[in-house]
PDB file of C-alpha atoms in Angstrom:
ATOM      1  CA  ASN R   1     -39.386-188.284  -1.031  1.00 71.00           C
ATOM      2  CA  ALA R   2     -36.926-190.567   0.709  1.00 79.00           C
ATOM      3  CA  GLY R   3     -39.473-191.334   3.433  1.00 93.00           C
ATOM      4  CA  VAL R   4     -37.902-192.440   6.709  1.00 96.00           C
ATOM      5  CA  THR R   5     -34.170-193.048   6.655  1.00 97.00           C
ATOM      6  CA  GLN R   6     -32.026-194.642   9.350  1.00 98.00           C
ATOM      7  CA  THR R   7     -28.298-194.869   9.782  1.00 97.00           C
ATOM      8  CA  PRO R   8     -26.317-196.963  10.309  1.00 97.00           C
ATOM      9  CA  LYS R   9     -27.826-200.191   8.946  1.00 96.00           C
ATOM     10  CA  PHE R  10     -25.588-202.330  11.135  1.00 96.00           C
ATOM     11  CA  GLN R  11     -23.505-201.605  14.202  1.00 96.00           C
ATOM     12  CA  VAL R  12     -21.393-203.625  16.593  1.00 97.00           C
ATOM     13  CA  LEU R  13     -20.606-202.085  19.964  1.00 96.00           C
ATOM     14  CA  LYS R  14     -18.723-203.169  23.007  1.00 97.00           C
ATOM     15  CA  THR R  15     -20.401-203.062  26.397  1.00 97.00           C
ATOM     16  CA  GLY R  16     -20.200-199.568  27.821  1.00 97.00           C
ATOM     17  CA  GLN R  17     -19.788-197.745  24.536  1.00 97.00           C
ATOM     18  CA  SER R  18     -22.223-195.036  23.556  1.00 96.00           C
ATOM     19  CA  MET R  19     -23.625-194.266  20.170  1.00 96.00           C
ATOM     20  CA  THR R  20     -26.406-192.431  18.370  1.00 97.00           C
ATOM     21  CA  LEU R  21     -28.817-194.013  15.937  1.00 98.00           C
ATOM     22  CA  GLN R  22     -29.946-191.500  13.373  1.00 98.00           C
ATOM     23  CA  CYS R  23     -33.456-191.160  12.008  1.00 98.00           C
ATOM     24  CA  ALA R  24     -34.755-188.610   9.538  1.00 97.00           C
ATOM     25  CA  GLN R  25     -37.982-188.124   7.625  1.00 96.00           C
ATOM     26  CA  ASP R  26     -38.843-185.760   4.809  1.00 95.00           C
ATOM     27  CA  MET R  27     -42.627-186.028   4.945  1.00 91.00           C
ATOM     28  CA  ASN R  28     -43.109-183.203   7.461  1.00 91.00           C
ATOM     29  CA  HIS R  29     -44.666-185.652   9.896  1.00 90.00           C
ATOM     30  CA  GLU R  30     -45.377-184.417  13.401  1.00 89.00           C
ATOM     31  CA  TYR R  31     -45.045-187.747  15.151  1.00 89.00           C
ATOM     32  CA  MET R  32     -41.912-189.861  15.334  1.00 92.00           C
ATOM     33  CA  SER R  33     -41.156-192.976  17.337  1.00 93.00           C
ATOM     34  CA  TRP R  34     -38.394-195.413  18.138  1.00 96.00           C
ATOM     35  CA  TYR R  35     -39.069-199.120  18.572  1.00 96.00           C
ATOM     36  CA  ARG R  36     -36.962-202.134  19.270  1.00 97.00           C
ATOM     37  CA  GLN R  37     -37.879-205.545  17.956  1.00 95.00           C
ATOM     38  CA  ASP R  38     -36.679-208.720  19.606  1.00 92.00           C
ATOM     39  CA  PRO R  39     -37.616-212.298  18.659  1.00 83.00           C
ATOM     40  CA  GLY R  40     -41.053-213.203  19.982  1.00 77.00           C
ATOM     41  CA  MET R  41     -41.544-209.759  21.526  1.00 79.00           C
ATOM     42  CA  GLY R  42     -42.906-207.751  18.664  1.00 84.00           C
ATOM     43  CA  LEU R  43     -42.257-204.035  18.458  1.00 91.00           C
ATOM     44  CA  ARG R  44     -41.787-202.253  21.746  1.00 93.00           C
ATOM     45  CA  LEU R  45     -41.965-198.485  21.954  1.00 92.00           C
ATOM     46  CA  ILE R  46     -38.839-196.843  23.392  1.00 95.00           C
ATOM     47  CA  HIS R  47     -39.520-193.118  23.041  1.00 95.00           C
ATOM     48  CA  TYR R  48     -41.769-191.008  20.914  1.00 92.00           C
ATOM     49  CA  SER R  49     -42.255-187.387  19.954  1.00 92.00           C
ATOM     50  CA  VAL R  50     -45.364-185.477  18.983  1.00 87.00           C
ATOM     51  CA  GLY R  51     -43.460-182.523  17.598  1.00 90.00           C
ATOM     52  CA  ALA R  52     -40.209-180.598  17.717  1.00 93.00           C
ATOM     53  CA  GLY R  53     -39.124-180.043  21.300  1.00 94.00           C
ATOM     54  CA  ILE R  54     -41.577-182.604  22.723  1.00 92.00           C
ATOM     55  CA  THR R  55     -40.637-186.158  23.642  1.00 94.00           C
ATOM     56  CA  ASP R  56     -42.061-188.788  25.931  1.00 92.00           C
ATOM     57  CA  GLN R  57     -41.217-192.244  27.160  1.00 92.00           C
ATOM     58  CA  GLY R  58     -42.617-195.410  25.759  1.00 90.00           C
ATOM     59  CA  GLU R  59     -42.689-198.903  27.164  1.00 89.00           C
ATOM     60  CA  VAL R  60     -38.925-199.539  27.412  1.00 94.00           C
ATOM     61  CA  PRO R  61     -37.095-196.181  27.764  1.00 96.00           C
ATOM     62  CA  ASN R  62     -34.310-197.142  30.183  1.00 96.00           C
ATOM     63  CA  GLY R  63     -30.840-196.801  28.737  1.00 96.00           C
ATOM     64  CA  TYR R  64     -31.948-194.572  25.865  1.00 97.00           C
ATOM     65  CA  ASN R  65     -32.235-190.840  25.354  1.00 97.00           C
ATOM     66  CA  VAL R  66     -33.893-188.877  22.596  1.00 97.00           C
ATOM     67  CA  SER R  67     -34.249-185.287  21.500  1.00 96.00           C
ATOM     68  CA  ARG R  68     -36.270-183.610  18.778  1.00 96.00           C
ATOM     69  CA  SER R  69     -34.748-180.289  17.810  1.00 96.00           C
ATOM     70  CA  THR R  70     -36.257-180.309  14.317  1.00 96.00           C
ATOM     71  CA  THR R  71     -39.330-181.837  12.739  1.00 95.00           C
ATOM     72  CA  GLU R  72     -37.139-183.943  10.442  1.00 96.00           C
ATOM     73  CA  ASP R  73     -34.712-185.593  12.857  1.00 97.00           C
ATOM     74  CA  PHE R  74     -35.190-187.859  15.860  1.00 98.00           C
ATOM     75  CA  PRO R  75     -31.898-189.405  17.023  1.00 98.00           C
ATOM     76  CA  LEU R  76     -31.769-192.187  19.612  1.00 98.00           C
ATOM     77  CA  ARG R  77     -28.807-192.250  21.962  1.00 98.00           C
ATOM     78  CA  LEU R  78     -27.537-195.305  23.771  1.00 96.00           C
ATOM     79  CA  LEU R  79     -25.757-193.968  26.815  1.00 91.00           C
ATOM     80  CA  SER R  80     -23.774-197.046  27.848  1.00 96.00           C
ATOM     81  CA  ALA R  81     -24.502-200.047  25.654  1.00 96.00           C
ATOM     82  CA  ALA R  82     -25.389-203.364  27.261  1.00 97.00           C
ATOM     83  CA  PRO R  83     -25.810-206.815  25.671  1.00 96.00           C
ATOM     84  CA  SER R  84     -29.533-206.584  26.496  1.00 95.00           C
ATOM     85  CA  GLN R  85     -29.749-203.754  23.965  1.00 97.00           C
ATOM     86  CA  THR R  86     -28.846-206.089  21.135  1.00 97.00           C
ATOM     87  CA  SER R  87     -31.857-205.734  18.892  1.00 97.00           C
ATOM     88  CA  VAL R  88     -33.267-204.351  15.683  1.00 97.00           C
ATOM     89  CA  TYR R  89     -34.258-200.710  16.034  1.00 98.00           C
ATOM     90  CA  PHE R  90     -36.944-199.145  13.900  1.00 97.00           C
ATOM     91  CA  CYS R  91     -37.773-195.493  13.595  1.00 97.00           C
ATOM     92  CA  ALA R  92     -41.233-194.500  12.431  1.00 94.00           C
ATOM     93  CA  SER R  93     -43.104-191.335  11.618  1.00 92.00           C
ATOM     94  CA  SER R  94     -46.748-190.482  11.200  1.00 87.00           C
ATOM     95  CA  PRO R  95     -48.786-187.442  10.277  1.00 83.00           C
ATOM     96  CA  GLN R  96     -50.691-185.752  13.024  1.00 72.00           C
ATOM     97  CA  GLY R  97     -53.493-187.898  14.336  1.00 59.00           C
ATOM     98  CA  GLY R  98     -57.002-186.815  15.097  1.00 54.00           C
ATOM     99  CA  GLN R  99     -59.132-188.657  12.602  1.00 55.00           C
ATOM    100  CA  GLY R 100     -58.432-192.148  13.752  1.00 50.00           C
ATOM    101  CA  ILE R 101     -56.884-193.425  10.573  1.00 55.00           C
ATOM    102  CA  GLU R 102     -53.387-192.010  10.548  1.00 68.00           C
ATOM    103  CA  THR R 103     -50.675-194.608  10.671  1.00 76.00           C
ATOM    104  CA  GLN R 104     -46.929-194.985  10.721  1.00 85.00           C
ATOM    105  CA  TYR R 105     -44.201-195.239   8.120  1.00 90.00           C
ATOM    106  CA  PHE R 106     -41.130-197.180   9.147  1.00 94.00           C
ATOM    107  CA  GLY R 107     -37.490-196.797   8.334  1.00 97.00           C
ATOM    108  CA  PRO R 108     -35.451-199.827   7.199  1.00 96.00           C
ATOM    109  CA  GLY R 109     -34.068-200.495  10.666  1.00 97.00           C
ATOM    110  CA  THR R 110     -30.690-200.584  12.400  1.00 97.00           C
ATOM    111  CA  ARG R 111     -29.337-203.935  13.536  1.00 96.00           C
ATOM    112  CA  LEU R 112     -27.310-203.501  16.697  1.00 97.00           C
ATOM    113  CA  LEU R 113     -25.099-206.096  18.330  1.00 97.00           C
ATOM    114  CA  VAL R 114     -23.604-205.332  21.728  1.00 97.00           C
ATOM    115  CA  LEU R 115     -20.764-207.597  22.775  1.00 96.00           C
TER     116      LEU R 115
ATOM    117  CA  ARG U   1     -50.542-209.935  30.312  1.00 66.00           C
ATOM    118  CA  LYS U   2     -49.569-208.145  27.124  1.00 77.00           C
ATOM    119  CA  GLU U   3     -51.846-205.320  26.048  1.00 87.00           C
ATOM    120  CA  VAL U   4     -51.962-206.520  22.454  1.00 92.00           C
ATOM    121  CA  GLU U   5     -51.798-210.261  21.848  1.00 94.00           C
ATOM    122  CA  GLN U   6     -51.581-212.411  18.772  1.00 94.00           C
ATOM    123  CA  ASP U   7     -51.307-216.127  18.079  1.00 91.00           C
ATOM    124  CA  PRO U   8     -47.707-216.449  16.885  1.00 91.00           C
ATOM    125  CA  GLY U   9     -48.533-219.319  14.516  1.00 91.00           C
ATOM    126  CA  PRO U  10     -47.177-220.387  12.155  1.00 95.00           C
ATOM    127  CA  PHE U  11     -50.347-220.793  10.150  1.00 95.00           C
ATOM    128  CA  ASN U  12     -49.471-223.170   7.324  1.00 96.00           C
ATOM    129  CA  VAL U  13     -51.863-222.480   4.480  1.00 97.00           C
ATOM    130  CA  PRO U  14     -52.135-224.248   1.123  1.00 97.00           C
ATOM    131  CA  GLU U  15     -52.003-221.911  -1.836  1.00 98.00           C
ATOM    132  CA  GLY U  16     -55.521-220.801  -2.728  1.00 97.00           C
ATOM    133  CA  ALA U  17     -56.954-221.444   0.726  1.00 98.00           C
ATOM    134  CA  THR U  18     -58.374-218.961   3.218  1.00 97.00           C
ATOM    135  CA  VAL U  19     -56.713-218.118   6.515  1.00 97.00           C
ATOM    136  CA  ALA U  20     -57.940-215.936   9.345  1.00 97.00           C
ATOM    137  CA  PHE U  21     -56.449-214.880  12.628  1.00 97.00           C
ATOM    138  CA  ASN U  22     -57.197-212.483  15.429  1.00 96.00           C
ATOM    139  CA  CYS U  23     -55.532-209.889  17.583  1.00 96.00           C
ATOM    140  CA  THR U  24     -56.886-209.064  21.029  1.00 96.00           C
ATOM    141  CA  TYR U  25     -56.331-205.800  22.869  1.00 94.00           C
ATOM    142  CA  SER U  26     -56.879-205.103  26.529  1.00 91.00           C
ATOM    143  CA  ASN U  27     -57.523-201.358  26.650  1.00 86.00           C
ATOM    144  CA  SER U  28     -61.125-200.562  25.824  1.00 84.00           C
ATOM    145  CA  ALA U  29     -60.145-196.926  25.181  1.00 82.00           C
ATOM    146  CA  SER U  30     -58.172-197.919  22.076  1.00 84.00           C
ATOM    147  CA  GLN U  31     -59.221-195.818  19.109  1.00 81.00           C
ATOM    148  CA  SER U  32     -57.503-196.920  15.940  1.00 86.00           C
ATOM    149  CA  PHE U  33     -56.451-200.299  14.666  1.00 91.00           C
ATOM    150  CA  PHE U  34     -54.128-201.439  11.920  1.00 92.00           C
ATOM    151  CA  TRP U  35     -52.687-204.519  10.293  1.00 95.00           C
ATOM    152  CA  TYR U  36     -49.068-204.463   9.147  1.00 95.00           C
ATOM    153  CA  ARG U  37     -47.145-206.957   7.102  1.00 96.00           C
ATOM    154  CA  GLN U  38     -43.506-207.663   7.926  1.00 96.00           C
ATOM    155  CA  ASP U  39     -41.210-209.701   5.742  1.00 95.00           C
ATOM    156  CA  CYS U  40     -38.170-211.355   7.248  1.00 89.00           C
ATOM    157  CA  ARG U  41     -35.652-208.798   8.503  1.00 82.00           C
ATOM    158  CA  LYS U  42     -37.523-205.919   6.881  1.00 93.00           C
ATOM    159  CA  GLU U  43     -39.504-203.003   8.256  1.00 95.00           C
ATOM    160  CA  PRO U  44     -43.254-203.357   8.872  1.00 94.00           C
ATOM    161  CA  LYS U  45     -45.459-201.977   6.140  1.00 93.00           C
ATOM    162  CA  LEU U  46     -49.068-200.964   6.514  1.00 91.00           C
ATOM    163  CA  LEU U  47     -51.449-203.529   5.082  1.00 94.00           C
ATOM    164  CA  MET U  48     -54.696-201.886   6.058  1.00 92.00           C
ATOM    165  CA  SER U  49     -56.439-199.808   8.652  1.00 88.00           C
ATOM    166  CA  VAL U  50     -59.360-201.425  10.438  1.00 89.00           C
ATOM    167  CA  TYR U  51     -62.603-199.497  10.526  1.00 78.00           C
ATOM    168  CA  SER U  52     -65.550-200.053  12.809  1.00 83.00           C
ATOM    169  CA  SER U  53     -67.703-201.263   9.963  1.00 81.00           C
ATOM    170  CA  GLY U  54     -65.052-203.646   8.706  1.00 85.00           C
ATOM    171  CA  ASN U  55     -63.211-203.154   5.468  1.00 90.00           C
ATOM    172  CA  GLU U  56     -61.938-205.089   2.528  1.00 93.00           C
ATOM    173  CA  ASP U  57     -58.980-204.568   0.246  1.00 92.00           C
ATOM    174  CA  GLY U  58     -58.851-207.125  -2.507  1.00 96.00           C
ATOM    175  CA  ARG U  59     -58.273-210.526  -0.912  1.00 97.00           C
ATOM    176  CA  PHE U  60     -57.865-209.052   2.566  1.00 97.00           C
ATOM    177  CA  THR U  61     -60.718-208.378   4.967  1.00 96.00           C
ATOM    178  CA  ALA U  62     -60.321-206.736   8.363  1.00 96.00           C
ATOM    179  CA  GLN U  63     -62.939-206.685  11.094  1.00 95.00           C
ATOM    180  CA  LEU U  64     -63.181-204.934  14.443  1.00 94.00           C
ATOM    181  CA  ASN U  65     -65.149-206.338  17.351  1.00 94.00           C
ATOM    182  CA  ARG U  66     -65.181-203.683  20.069  1.00 92.00           C
ATOM    183  CA  ALA U  67     -67.398-205.664  22.405  1.00 92.00           C
ATOM    184  CA  SER U  68     -64.938-208.543  22.556  1.00 94.00           C
ATOM    185  CA  GLN U  69     -61.916-206.306  21.977  1.00 94.00           C
ATOM    186  CA  TYR U  70     -60.323-207.962  19.026  1.00 95.00           C
ATOM    187  CA  ILE U  71     -59.552-207.317  15.395  1.00 96.00           C
ATOM    188  CA  SER U  72     -59.291-209.962  12.733  1.00 96.00           C
ATOM    189  CA  LEU U  73     -57.639-210.386   9.368  1.00 97.00           C
ATOM    190  CA  LEU U  74     -58.843-212.793   6.726  1.00 97.00           C
ATOM    191  CA  ILE U  75     -56.849-213.609   3.618  1.00 98.00           C
ATOM    192  CA  ARG U  76     -58.701-215.272   0.750  1.00 98.00           C
ATOM    193  CA  ASP U  77     -57.167-217.165  -2.148  1.00 98.00           C
ATOM    194  CA  SER U  78     -53.752-217.177  -0.453  1.00 98.00           C
ATOM    195  CA  LYS U  79     -50.715-216.573  -2.637  1.00 98.00           C
ATOM    196  CA  LEU U  80     -47.169-217.717  -1.994  1.00 97.00           C
ATOM    197  CA  SER U  81     -46.290-214.034  -1.717  1.00 97.00           C
ATOM    198  CA  ASP U  82     -48.612-213.686   1.284  1.00 98.00           C
ATOM    199  CA  SER U  83     -46.073-215.580   3.400  1.00 97.00           C
ATOM    200  CA  ALA U  84     -45.027-213.069   6.040  1.00 97.00           C
ATOM    201  CA  THR U  85     -45.582-212.047   9.625  1.00 96.00           C
ATOM    202  CA  TYR U  86     -48.700-209.988  10.223  1.00 97.00           C
ATOM    203  CA  LEU U  87     -48.583-207.474  13.055  1.00 96.00           C
ATOM    204  CA  CYS U  88     -51.564-205.774  14.561  1.00 95.00           C
ATOM    205  CA  ALA U  89     -51.211-202.272  15.954  1.00 92.00           C
ATOM    206  CA  VAL U  90     -53.428-200.267  18.260  1.00 90.00           C
ATOM    207  CA  ASN U  91     -53.440-196.525  18.790  1.00 83.00           C
ATOM    208  CA  MET U  92     -54.854-194.990  21.927  1.00 73.00           C
ATOM    209  CA  GLY U  93     -56.184-191.924  20.174  1.00 66.00           C
ATOM    210  CA  SER U  94     -56.848-188.541  21.663  1.00 63.00           C
ATOM    211  CA  GLY U  95     -54.050-187.430  23.945  1.00 63.00           C
ATOM    212  CA  SER U  96     -51.896-190.382  22.892  1.00 65.00           C
ATOM    213  CA  TRP U  97     -51.773-190.191  19.118  1.00 66.00           C
ATOM    214  CA  GLY U  98     -48.028-190.687  19.225  1.00 66.00           C
ATOM    215  CA  LYS U  99     -48.259-194.065  20.927  1.00 77.00           C
ATOM    216  CA  PHE U 100     -48.863-197.260  19.043  1.00 84.00           C
ATOM    217  CA  GLN U 101     -48.848-200.686  20.633  1.00 89.00           C
ATOM    218  CA  PHE U 102     -47.989-203.703  18.540  1.00 92.00           C
ATOM    219  CA  GLY U 103     -48.672-207.367  18.868  1.00 93.00           C
ATOM    220  CA  ALA U 104     -45.798-209.816  18.499  1.00 92.00           C
ATOM    221  CA  GLY U 105     -47.077-210.940  15.121  1.00 94.00           C
ATOM    222  CA  THR U 106     -48.703-213.964  13.475  1.00 96.00           C
ATOM    223  CA  GLN U 107     -46.568-215.897  11.010  1.00 96.00           C
ATOM    224  CA  VAL U 108     -48.293-217.124   7.873  1.00 97.00           C
ATOM    225  CA  VAL U 109     -46.629-219.646   5.574  1.00 97.00           C
ATOM    226  CA  VAL U 110     -48.344-220.320   2.271  1.00 97.00           C
ATOM    227  CA  THR U 111     -47.306-223.597   0.700  1.00 96.00           C
ATOM    228  CA  PRO U 112     -47.587-224.745  -2.930  1.00 95.00           C
TER     229      PRO U 112
END
């Protein structure tokens, strides 16, 4: 299994450009999430999904869209990039919860710089 | 106030010593708790889940104190390779299994 994969690894955008960060997992996990990590801020949840066709907002959803058409893929779209979106983005997946001990597996991250 | 808080450190620890640090959470409905390790510029990796009764994995011991709403991590016999940032994570459980909240991390530096 490849686990959780993310592309691209690095990206430089100009203000106002749009782009999609790709995330895929091959573990048949129900839950997938997108986080951003900024210095001193820890991981902040952007959007998450509890299954194909179901998404919900996290702590910092503004400026981002997601969709979940398949169990495997959970792309994150930046609609109009802003310098404040410069960050490291992590995608994560987890098996269905319910027993209190399920946890998340993270992709290697995408480093985004918005100029 | 952040919902999950950690002392950012750094905790400078001599090799072979013991270090412990806490993570406090504000929502008493939190169900599941985890410690992650994150190396510089890498993705977080699960270190251990935290069970109500406390649990140990080799040199690492995790405790949960529901009354005071914190979890702790203790590292015994510290190794140079333990140098990393340790993130705590909280899951809200039923109805919110998809949502994890993370602390900002505690940096540990083990010195020779």
